[in-house]
Coordinates of C-alpha atoms in Angstrom, one line a residue:
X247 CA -4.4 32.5 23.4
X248 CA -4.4 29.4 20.8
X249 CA -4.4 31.3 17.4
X250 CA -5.2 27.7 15.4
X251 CA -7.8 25.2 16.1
X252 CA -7.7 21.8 17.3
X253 CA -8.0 19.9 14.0
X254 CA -5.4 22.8 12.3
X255 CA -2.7 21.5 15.0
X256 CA -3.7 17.8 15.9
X257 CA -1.7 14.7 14.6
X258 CA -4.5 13.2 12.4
X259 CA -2.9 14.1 9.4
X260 CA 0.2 11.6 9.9
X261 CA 3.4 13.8 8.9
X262 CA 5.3 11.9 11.2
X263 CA 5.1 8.6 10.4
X264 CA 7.7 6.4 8.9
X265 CA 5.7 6.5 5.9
X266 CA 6.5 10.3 5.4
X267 CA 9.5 10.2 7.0
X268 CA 10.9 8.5 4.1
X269 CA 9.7 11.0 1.4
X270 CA 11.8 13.8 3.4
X271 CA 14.7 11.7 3.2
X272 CA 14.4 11.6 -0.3
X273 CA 13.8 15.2 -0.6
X274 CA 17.3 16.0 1.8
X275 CA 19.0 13.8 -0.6
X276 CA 17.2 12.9 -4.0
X277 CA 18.7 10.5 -6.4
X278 CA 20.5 12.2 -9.4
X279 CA 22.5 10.2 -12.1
X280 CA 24.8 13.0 -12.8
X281 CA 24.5 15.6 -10.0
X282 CA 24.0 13.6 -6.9
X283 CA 24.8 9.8 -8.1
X284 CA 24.9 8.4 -4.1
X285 CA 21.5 10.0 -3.3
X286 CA 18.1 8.4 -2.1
X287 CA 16.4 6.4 -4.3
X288 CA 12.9 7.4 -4.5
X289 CA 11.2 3.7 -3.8
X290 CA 8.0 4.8 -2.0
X291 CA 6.0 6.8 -4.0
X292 CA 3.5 4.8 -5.8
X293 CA 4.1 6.8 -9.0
X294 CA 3.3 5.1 -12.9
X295 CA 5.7 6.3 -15.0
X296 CA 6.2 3.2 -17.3
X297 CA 3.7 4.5 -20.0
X298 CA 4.5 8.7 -20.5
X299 CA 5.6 8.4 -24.0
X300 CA 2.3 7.2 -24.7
X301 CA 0.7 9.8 -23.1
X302 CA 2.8 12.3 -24.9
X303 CA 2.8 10.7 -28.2
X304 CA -1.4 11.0 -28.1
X305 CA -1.1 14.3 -27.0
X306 CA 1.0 15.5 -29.4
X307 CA -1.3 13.9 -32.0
X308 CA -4.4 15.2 -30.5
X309 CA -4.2 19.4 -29.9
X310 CA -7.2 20.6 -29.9
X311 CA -7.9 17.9 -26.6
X312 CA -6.2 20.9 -24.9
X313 CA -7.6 24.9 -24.7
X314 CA -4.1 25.8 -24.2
X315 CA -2.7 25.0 -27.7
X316 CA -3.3 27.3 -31.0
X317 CA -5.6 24.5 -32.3
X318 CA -8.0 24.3 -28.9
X319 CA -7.8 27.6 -28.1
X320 CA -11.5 28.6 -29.7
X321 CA -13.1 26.6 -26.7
X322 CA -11.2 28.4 -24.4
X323 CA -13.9 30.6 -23.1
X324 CA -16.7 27.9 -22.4
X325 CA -14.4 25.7 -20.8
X326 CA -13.0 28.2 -18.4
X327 CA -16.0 29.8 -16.9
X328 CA -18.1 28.4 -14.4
X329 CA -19.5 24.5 -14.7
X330 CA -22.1 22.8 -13.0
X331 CA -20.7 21.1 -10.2
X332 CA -21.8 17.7 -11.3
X333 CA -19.0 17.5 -14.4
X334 CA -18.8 17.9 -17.6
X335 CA -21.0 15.7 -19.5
X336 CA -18.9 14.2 -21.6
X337 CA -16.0 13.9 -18.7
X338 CA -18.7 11.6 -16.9
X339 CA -19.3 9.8 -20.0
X340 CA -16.0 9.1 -20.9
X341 CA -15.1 8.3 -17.0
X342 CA -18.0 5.5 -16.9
X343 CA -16.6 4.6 -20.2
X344 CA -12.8 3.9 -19.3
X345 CA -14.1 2.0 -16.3
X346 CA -15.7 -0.3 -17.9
X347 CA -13.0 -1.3 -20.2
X348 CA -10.5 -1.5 -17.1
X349 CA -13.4 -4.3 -15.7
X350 CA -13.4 -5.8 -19.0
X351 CA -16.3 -4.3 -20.1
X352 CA -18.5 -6.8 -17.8
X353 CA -20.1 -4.3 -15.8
X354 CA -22.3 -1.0 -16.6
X355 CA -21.4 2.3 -14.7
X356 CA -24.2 5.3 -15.1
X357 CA -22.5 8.4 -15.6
X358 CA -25.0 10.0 -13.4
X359 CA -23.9 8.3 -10.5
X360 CA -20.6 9.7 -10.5
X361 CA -19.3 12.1 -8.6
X362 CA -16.1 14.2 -8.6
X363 CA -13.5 14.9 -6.0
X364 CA -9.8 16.0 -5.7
X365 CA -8.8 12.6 -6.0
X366 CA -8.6 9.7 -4.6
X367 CA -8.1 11.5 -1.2
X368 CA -11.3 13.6 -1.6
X369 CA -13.2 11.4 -2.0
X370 CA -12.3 9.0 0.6
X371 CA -13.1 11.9 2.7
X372 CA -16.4 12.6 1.3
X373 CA -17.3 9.1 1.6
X374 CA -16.5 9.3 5.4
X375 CA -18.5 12.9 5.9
X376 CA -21.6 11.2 3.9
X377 CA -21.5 7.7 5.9
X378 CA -20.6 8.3 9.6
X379 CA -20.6 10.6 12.6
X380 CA -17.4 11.8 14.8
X381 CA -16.6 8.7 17.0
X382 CA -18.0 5.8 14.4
X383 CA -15.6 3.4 12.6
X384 CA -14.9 1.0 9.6
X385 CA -13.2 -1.7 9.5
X386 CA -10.0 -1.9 7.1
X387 CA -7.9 -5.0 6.6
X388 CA -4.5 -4.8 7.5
X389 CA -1.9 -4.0 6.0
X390 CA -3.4 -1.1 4.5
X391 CA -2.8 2.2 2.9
X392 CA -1.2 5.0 5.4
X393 CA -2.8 7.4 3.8
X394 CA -6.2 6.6 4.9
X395 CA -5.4 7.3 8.5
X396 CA -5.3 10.9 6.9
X397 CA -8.2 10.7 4.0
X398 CA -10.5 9.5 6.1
X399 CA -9.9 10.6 10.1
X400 CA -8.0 13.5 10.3
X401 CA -11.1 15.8 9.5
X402 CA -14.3 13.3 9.8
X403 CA -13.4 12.3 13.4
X404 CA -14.2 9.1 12.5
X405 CA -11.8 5.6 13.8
X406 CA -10.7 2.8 11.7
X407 CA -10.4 -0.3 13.6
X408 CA -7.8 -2.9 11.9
X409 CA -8.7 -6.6 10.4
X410 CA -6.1 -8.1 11.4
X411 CA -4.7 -10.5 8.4
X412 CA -1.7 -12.7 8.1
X413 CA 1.2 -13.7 6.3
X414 CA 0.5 -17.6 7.4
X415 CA -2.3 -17.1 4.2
X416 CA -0.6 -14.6 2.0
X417 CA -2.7 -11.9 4.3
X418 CA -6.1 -13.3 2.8
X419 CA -9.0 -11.5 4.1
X420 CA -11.3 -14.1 6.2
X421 CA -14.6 -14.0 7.4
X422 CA -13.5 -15.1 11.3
X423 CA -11.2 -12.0 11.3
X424 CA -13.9 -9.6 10.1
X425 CA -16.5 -11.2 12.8
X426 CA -13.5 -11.0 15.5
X427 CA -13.0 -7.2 14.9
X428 CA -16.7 -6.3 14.5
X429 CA -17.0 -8.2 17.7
X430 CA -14.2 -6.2 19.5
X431 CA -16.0 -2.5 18.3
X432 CA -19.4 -4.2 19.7
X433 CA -17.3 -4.8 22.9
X434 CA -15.7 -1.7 23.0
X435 CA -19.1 0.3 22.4
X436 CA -17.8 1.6 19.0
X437 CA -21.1 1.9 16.5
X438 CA -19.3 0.3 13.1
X439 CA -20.9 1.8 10.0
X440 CA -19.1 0.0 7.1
X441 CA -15.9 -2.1 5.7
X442 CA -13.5 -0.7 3.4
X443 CA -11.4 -2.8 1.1
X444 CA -8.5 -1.7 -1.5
X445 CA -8.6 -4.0 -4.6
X446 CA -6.1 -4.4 -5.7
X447 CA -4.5 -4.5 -3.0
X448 CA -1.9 -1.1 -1.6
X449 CA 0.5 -2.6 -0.4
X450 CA 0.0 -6.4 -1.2
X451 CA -0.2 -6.2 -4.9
X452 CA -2.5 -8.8 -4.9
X453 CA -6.2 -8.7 -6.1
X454 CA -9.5 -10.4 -4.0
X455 CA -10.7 -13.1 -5.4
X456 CA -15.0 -13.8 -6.1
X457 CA -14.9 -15.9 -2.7
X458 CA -13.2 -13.2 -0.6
X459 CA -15.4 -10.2 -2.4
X460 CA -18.8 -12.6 -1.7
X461 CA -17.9 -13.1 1.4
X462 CA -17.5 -10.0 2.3
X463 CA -20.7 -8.6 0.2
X464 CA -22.4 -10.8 2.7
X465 CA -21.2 -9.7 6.1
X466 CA -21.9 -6.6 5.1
X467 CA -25.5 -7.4 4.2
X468 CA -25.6 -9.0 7.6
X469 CA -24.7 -6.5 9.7
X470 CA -26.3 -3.8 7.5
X471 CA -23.2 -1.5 7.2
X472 CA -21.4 0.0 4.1
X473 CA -19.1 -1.6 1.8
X474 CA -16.6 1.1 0.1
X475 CA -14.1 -0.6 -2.4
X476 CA -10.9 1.5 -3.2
X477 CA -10.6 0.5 -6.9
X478 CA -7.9 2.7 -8.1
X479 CA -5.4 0.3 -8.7
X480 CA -7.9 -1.6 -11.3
X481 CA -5.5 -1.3 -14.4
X482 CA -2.1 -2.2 -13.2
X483 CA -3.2 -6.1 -12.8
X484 CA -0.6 -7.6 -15.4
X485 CA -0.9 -11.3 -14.5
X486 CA -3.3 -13.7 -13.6
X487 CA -5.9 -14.4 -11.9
X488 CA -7.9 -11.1 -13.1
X489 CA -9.3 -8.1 -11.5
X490 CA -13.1 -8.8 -10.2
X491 CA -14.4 -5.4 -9.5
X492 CA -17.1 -5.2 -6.6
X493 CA -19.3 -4.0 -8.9
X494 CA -19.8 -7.5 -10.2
X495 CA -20.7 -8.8 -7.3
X496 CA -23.2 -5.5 -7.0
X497 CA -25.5 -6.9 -9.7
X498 CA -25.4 -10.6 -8.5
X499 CA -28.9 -10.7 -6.7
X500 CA -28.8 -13.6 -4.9
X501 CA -25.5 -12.0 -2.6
X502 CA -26.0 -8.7 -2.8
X503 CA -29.3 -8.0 -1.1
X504 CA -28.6 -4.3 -0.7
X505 CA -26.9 -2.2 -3.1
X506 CA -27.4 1.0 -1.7
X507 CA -24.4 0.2 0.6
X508 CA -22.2 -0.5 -2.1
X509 CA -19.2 2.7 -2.9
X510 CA -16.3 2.1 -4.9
X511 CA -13.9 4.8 -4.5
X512 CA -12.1 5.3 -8.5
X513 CA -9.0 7.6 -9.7
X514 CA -6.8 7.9 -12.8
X515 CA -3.7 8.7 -10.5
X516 CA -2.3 4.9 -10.6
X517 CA -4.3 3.6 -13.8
X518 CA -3.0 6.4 -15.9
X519 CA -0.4 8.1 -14.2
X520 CA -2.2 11.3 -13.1
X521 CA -1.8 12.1 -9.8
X522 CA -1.3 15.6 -10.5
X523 CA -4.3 16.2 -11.9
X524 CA -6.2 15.6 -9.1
X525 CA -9.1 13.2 -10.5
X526 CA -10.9 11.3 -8.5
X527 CA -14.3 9.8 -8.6
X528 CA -16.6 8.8 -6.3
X529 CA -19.2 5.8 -7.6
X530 CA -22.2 5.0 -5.5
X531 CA -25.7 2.8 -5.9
X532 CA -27.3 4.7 -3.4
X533 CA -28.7 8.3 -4.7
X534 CA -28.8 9.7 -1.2
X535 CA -25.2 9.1 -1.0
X536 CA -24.9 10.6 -5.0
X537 CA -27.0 13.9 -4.1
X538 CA -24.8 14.4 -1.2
X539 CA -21.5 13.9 -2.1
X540 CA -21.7 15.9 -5.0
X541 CA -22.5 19.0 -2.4
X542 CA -19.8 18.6 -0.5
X543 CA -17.7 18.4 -4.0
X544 CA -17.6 21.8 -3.8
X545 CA -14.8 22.2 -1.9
X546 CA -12.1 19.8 -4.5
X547 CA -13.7 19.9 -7.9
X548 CA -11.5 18.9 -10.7
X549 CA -10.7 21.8 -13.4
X550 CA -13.1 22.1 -16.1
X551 CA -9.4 22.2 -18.2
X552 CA -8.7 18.9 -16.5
X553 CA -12.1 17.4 -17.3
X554 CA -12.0 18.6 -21.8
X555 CA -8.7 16.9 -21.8
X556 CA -9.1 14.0 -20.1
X557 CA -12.6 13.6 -21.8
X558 CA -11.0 13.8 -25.4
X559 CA -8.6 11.6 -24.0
X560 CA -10.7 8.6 -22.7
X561 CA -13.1 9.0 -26.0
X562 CA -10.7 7.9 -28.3
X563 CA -11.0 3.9 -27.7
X564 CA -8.3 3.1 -29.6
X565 CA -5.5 4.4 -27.8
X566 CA -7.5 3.5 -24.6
X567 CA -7.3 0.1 -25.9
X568 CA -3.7 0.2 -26.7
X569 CA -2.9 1.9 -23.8
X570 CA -4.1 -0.6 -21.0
X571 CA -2.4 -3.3 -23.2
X572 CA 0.8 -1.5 -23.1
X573 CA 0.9 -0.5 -19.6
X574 CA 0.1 -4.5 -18.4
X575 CA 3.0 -5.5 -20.9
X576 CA 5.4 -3.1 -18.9
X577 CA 4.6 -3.4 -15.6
X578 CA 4.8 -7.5 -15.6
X579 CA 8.2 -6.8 -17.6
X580 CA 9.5 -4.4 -14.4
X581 CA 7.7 -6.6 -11.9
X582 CA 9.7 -9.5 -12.6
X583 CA 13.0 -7.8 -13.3
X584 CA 12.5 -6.5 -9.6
X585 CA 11.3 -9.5 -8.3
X586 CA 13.8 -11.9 -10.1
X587 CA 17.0 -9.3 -8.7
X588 CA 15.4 -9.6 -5.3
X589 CA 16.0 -13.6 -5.5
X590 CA 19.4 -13.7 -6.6
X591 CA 20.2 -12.6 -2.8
X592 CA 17.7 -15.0 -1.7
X593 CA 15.0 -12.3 -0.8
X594 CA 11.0 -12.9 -1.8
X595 CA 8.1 -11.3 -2.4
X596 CA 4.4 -11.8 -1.7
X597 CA 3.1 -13.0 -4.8
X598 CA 1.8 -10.4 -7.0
X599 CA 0.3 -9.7 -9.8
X600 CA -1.1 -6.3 -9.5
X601 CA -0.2 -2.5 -8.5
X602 CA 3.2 0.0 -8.7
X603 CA 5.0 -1.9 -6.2
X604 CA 6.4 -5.2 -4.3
X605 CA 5.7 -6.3 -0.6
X606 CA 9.0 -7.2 0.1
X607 CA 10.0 -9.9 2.7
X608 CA 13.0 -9.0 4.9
X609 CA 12.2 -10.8 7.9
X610 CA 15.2 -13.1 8.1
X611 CA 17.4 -9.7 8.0
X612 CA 15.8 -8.7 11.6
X613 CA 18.1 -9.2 14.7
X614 CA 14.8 -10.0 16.3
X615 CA 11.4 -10.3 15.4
X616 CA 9.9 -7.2 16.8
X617 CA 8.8 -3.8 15.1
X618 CA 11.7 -2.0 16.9
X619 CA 14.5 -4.3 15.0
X620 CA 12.4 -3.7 11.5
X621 CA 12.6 0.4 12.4
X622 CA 16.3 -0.5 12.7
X623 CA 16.4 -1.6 9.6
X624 CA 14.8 0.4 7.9
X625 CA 16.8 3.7 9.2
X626 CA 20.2 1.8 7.7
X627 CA 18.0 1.2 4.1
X628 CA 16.9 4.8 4.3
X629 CA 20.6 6.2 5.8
X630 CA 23.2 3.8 3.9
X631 CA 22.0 2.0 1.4
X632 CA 19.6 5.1 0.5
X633 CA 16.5 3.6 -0.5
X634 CA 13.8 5.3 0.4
X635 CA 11.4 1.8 0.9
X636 CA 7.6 1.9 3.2
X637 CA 8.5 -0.5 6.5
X638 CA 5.0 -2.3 7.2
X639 CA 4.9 -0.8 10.5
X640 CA 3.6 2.5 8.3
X641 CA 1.1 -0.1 6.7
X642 CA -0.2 -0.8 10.3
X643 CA 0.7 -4.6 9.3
X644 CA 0.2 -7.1 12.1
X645 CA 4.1 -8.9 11.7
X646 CA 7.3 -6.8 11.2
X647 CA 9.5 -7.4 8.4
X648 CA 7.3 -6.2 5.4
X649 CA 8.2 -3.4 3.3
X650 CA 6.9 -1.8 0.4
X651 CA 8.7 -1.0 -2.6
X652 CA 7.8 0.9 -5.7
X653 CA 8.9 -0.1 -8.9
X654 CA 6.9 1.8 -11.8
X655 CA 8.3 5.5 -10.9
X656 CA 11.7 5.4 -11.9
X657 CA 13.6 4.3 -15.8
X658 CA 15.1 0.9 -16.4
X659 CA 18.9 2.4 -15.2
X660 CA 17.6 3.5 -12.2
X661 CA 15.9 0.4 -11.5
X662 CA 19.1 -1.6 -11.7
X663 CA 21.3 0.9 -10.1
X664 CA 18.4 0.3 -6.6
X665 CA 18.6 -3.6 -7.2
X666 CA 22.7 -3.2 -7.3
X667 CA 22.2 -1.0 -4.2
X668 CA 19.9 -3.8 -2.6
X669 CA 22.3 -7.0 -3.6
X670 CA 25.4 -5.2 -2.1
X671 CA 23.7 -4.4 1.2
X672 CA 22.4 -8.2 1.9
X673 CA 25.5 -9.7 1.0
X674 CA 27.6 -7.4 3.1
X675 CA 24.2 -8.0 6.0
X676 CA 24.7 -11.8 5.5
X677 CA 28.3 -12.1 5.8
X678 CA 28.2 -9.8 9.3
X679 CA 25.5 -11.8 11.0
X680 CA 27.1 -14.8 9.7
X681 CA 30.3 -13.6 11.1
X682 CA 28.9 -12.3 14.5
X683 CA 27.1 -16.1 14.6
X684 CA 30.4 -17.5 14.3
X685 CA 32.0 -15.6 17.4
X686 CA 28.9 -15.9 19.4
X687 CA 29.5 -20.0 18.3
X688 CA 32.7 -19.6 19.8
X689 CA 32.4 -17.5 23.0
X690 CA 29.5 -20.5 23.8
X691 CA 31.7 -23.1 23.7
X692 CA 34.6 -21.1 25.1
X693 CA 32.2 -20.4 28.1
X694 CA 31.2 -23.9 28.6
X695 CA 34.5 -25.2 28.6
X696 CA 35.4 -22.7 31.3
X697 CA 32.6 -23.7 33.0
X698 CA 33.7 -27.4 33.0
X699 CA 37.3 -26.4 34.0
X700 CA 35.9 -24.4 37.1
X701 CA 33.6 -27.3 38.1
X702 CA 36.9 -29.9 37.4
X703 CA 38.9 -27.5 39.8
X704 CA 36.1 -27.5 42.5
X705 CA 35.6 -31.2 42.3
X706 CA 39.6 -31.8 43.5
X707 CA 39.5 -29.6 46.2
X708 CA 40.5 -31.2 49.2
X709 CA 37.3 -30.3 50.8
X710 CA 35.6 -32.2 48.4
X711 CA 37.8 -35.1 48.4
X712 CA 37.7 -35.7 52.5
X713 CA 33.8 -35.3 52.5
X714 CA 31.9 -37.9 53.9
X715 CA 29.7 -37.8 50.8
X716 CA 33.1 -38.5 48.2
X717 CA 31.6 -41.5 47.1
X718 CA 28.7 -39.1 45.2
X719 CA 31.5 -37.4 43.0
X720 CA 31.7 -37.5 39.3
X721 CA 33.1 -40.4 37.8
X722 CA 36.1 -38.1 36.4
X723 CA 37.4 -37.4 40.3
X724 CA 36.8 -41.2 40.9
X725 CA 39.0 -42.0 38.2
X726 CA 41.5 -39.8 39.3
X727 CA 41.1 -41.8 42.8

């Protein structure tokens, strides 16, 4: 007798991949400066932790934002008993609000047309129970988050079929590579009912430019499917060229002939640093798509005590202001401190400008060019050097060698104590393979000359010399005639 069901025991939820795998590394053997100085390195958890003493400075400034405190206590009781389901008010205001000013206040958002989830996950998922059936798909460009495997099939049923992108373009999303896979789930009998795209970019760091977003606004159109645009990274571009939101594109009439298909998937978990609180928001054109996600939002609504204190929070446009200036400040400052360690052993980065992390290129540290040799490396990372870094593999990228690597959730010390850790273990890498070239250079030539010494030896032979045919030797055994 099975005592669980299918979907409570299944793989769909994608504990096991290298991607997790990595975490529980870190958590047999987490990083300490005093108590375990020679531990792993938390460098894959997409964490932003550059900007807490803002956070707590505004809180401690702010008291009554919070029921819990002396000074908020008095709105204790109408904040903790049942809300509508739709948000506070003036969360949804302030929400709409924020995102603006993260899109540089070139775009309206209606607070009506947002919806809550537990987030980022949630409402992924609630995106895919809304939009498709068990068995259809969307098309997500590679490399992409590993978590969407989980947010969006493990419960839904629903496939995601890969757009294959490469590093030959910096992994630029073209229009022949979304035709090519809608073509293949055509083929394959697979109905596809929309694209998703992450912008910026998890794991690329990069952000889509207006041609690639167009573009892809109008195959969309075309083939009359949805368009969902993961957004959540939308406030950790610190370099140029800028963020252009899909929502932009949305209100340009002459591309986007549909926006009822248009979804853009927000959270404060990266922008702010929040992933605890669980705040996520759904954003959709289409009121259908509104009415029914908020339904399902039953089941991961974020705490009314979440909502009055990030509400107070967002209101206060000053600190908002200074906040996102701040944050943009730090994470250039860590990007290229990472970035610029990384080159002093001669190892590169896709050019970024955006997210908690770098898409580090370690392909000339492969003994071959296959995904096997880049799990290789990645256990002795993981096991020796103890970093705990994402190999693209988890990222379903299309070439191995790629790895992720956050920089935003760890202090400055730490930080150069990982680079340290990462110098040491190319240098000592470079000087093996250089060394194993070297006796591989040797045991070549070695074998060749053995091989010339054996076909020397059969040449003199006196069976060779009194054949009938001794005038076809080699000019050496002539000479020696």
């Amino acid at each position: 007798m099975e005592f669980l069901s299918k979907i409570a025991t299944n793989n769909g939820h994608g504990e096991n991949s290298s991607y997790f795998d990595g975490w529980k590394a870190y958590d047999s053997d987490p990083y300490h400066p005093t108590n375990n100085s020679h531990g792993v390195i938390q460098m894959g958890l997409a964490e932003n932790q550059l900007c807490f003493d803002l956070i707590q400075e505004w809180i401690e400034n702010n008291p009554k934002a919070s029921i819990c405190t002396p000074e908020g206590s008095n709105d204790f009781k109408d904040i903790a008993i049942y809300q509508d389901y739709h948000g506070l008010p003036e969360f949804r205001n302030a929400v709409a609000s924020f995102m603006e000013k993260v899109r540089g206040n070139k775009v309206k958002f209606n607070p009506d047309n947002i919806v809550m989830s537990g987030g980022a996950t949630g409402a992924h998922e609630t995106l895919a129970f809304c939009l498709a059936d068990p068995g259809d798909a969307f098309l997500v460009p590679t490399p992409y988050y590993p978590g969407y495997d989980r947010d969006l099939r493990w419960r839904t049923g629903i496939q995601l079929l890969p757009v294959v992108c490469e590093s030959s373009n910096d992994f630029k999303i073209t229009r022949e590579a979304l035709e090519d896979a809608y073509e293949k789930a055509q083929e394959a009998n697979i109905r596809v009912k929309g694209l998703i795209l992450n912008n910026p970019s998890n794991p690329l760091g990069t952000v889509l430019d207006r041609n690639t977003l167009t573009d892809a606004m109008r195959f969309i159109n075309e083939k009359n499917i949805h368009l969902i645009c993961d957004e959540i990274y939308s406030a950790t571009v610190f370099n140029e060229p800028g963020f252009i939101s899909i929502a932009e594109i949305a209100e340009e009439g002459a591309v986007c002939k549909n926006r009822d298909l248009i979804h853009i998937v927000y959270s404060l978990s990266k922008d702010l640093g929040f992933p605890g609180f669980r705040v996520g928001i759904i954003y959709s054109y289409n009121d259908a798509v509104v009415n029914c996600a908020r339904k399902m939002s039953s089941f991961g609504l974020v705490s009314t005590q979440t909502q009055h204190l990030i509400a107070s929070m967002l209101s206060d446009d000053i600190f908002v202001e200074k906040f996102i200036d701040e944050s943009m400040k730090r994470l250039a400052k860590r990007h290229s401190l990472f970035s610029r360690g990384l080159a002093k052993v001669g190892i590169e980065n896709l050019k970024g400008n955006a997210g908690l992390y770098c898409w580090m290129d370690l392909r000339r540290l492969l003994k071959e060019p296959t995904f096997e040799s880049e799990m290789e490396l990645w256990h002795v990372i993981i096991n020796e050097v103890k970093l705990n870094v994402s190999p693209g593999a988890s990222f379903h990228c299309s070439e191995p060698g790629w790895f992720r690597v956050c920089i935003a959730n760890m202090d400055d010390e730490t930080m150069r104590i990982a680079v340290s850790r990462i110098h040491k273990f190319v240098i000592q890498k470079t000087k093996l393979d250089q060394a194993t070239t070297r006796k591989q250079y040797k045991r070549s030539k070695l074998e060749i000359s053995l091989s010339f010494r054996r076909l020397d030896e059969f040449m003199m032979t006196p069976r060779m010399l009194s054949s009938p045919h001794s005038h076809m030797t080699s000019p050496l055994v002539r000479a020696r005639n």
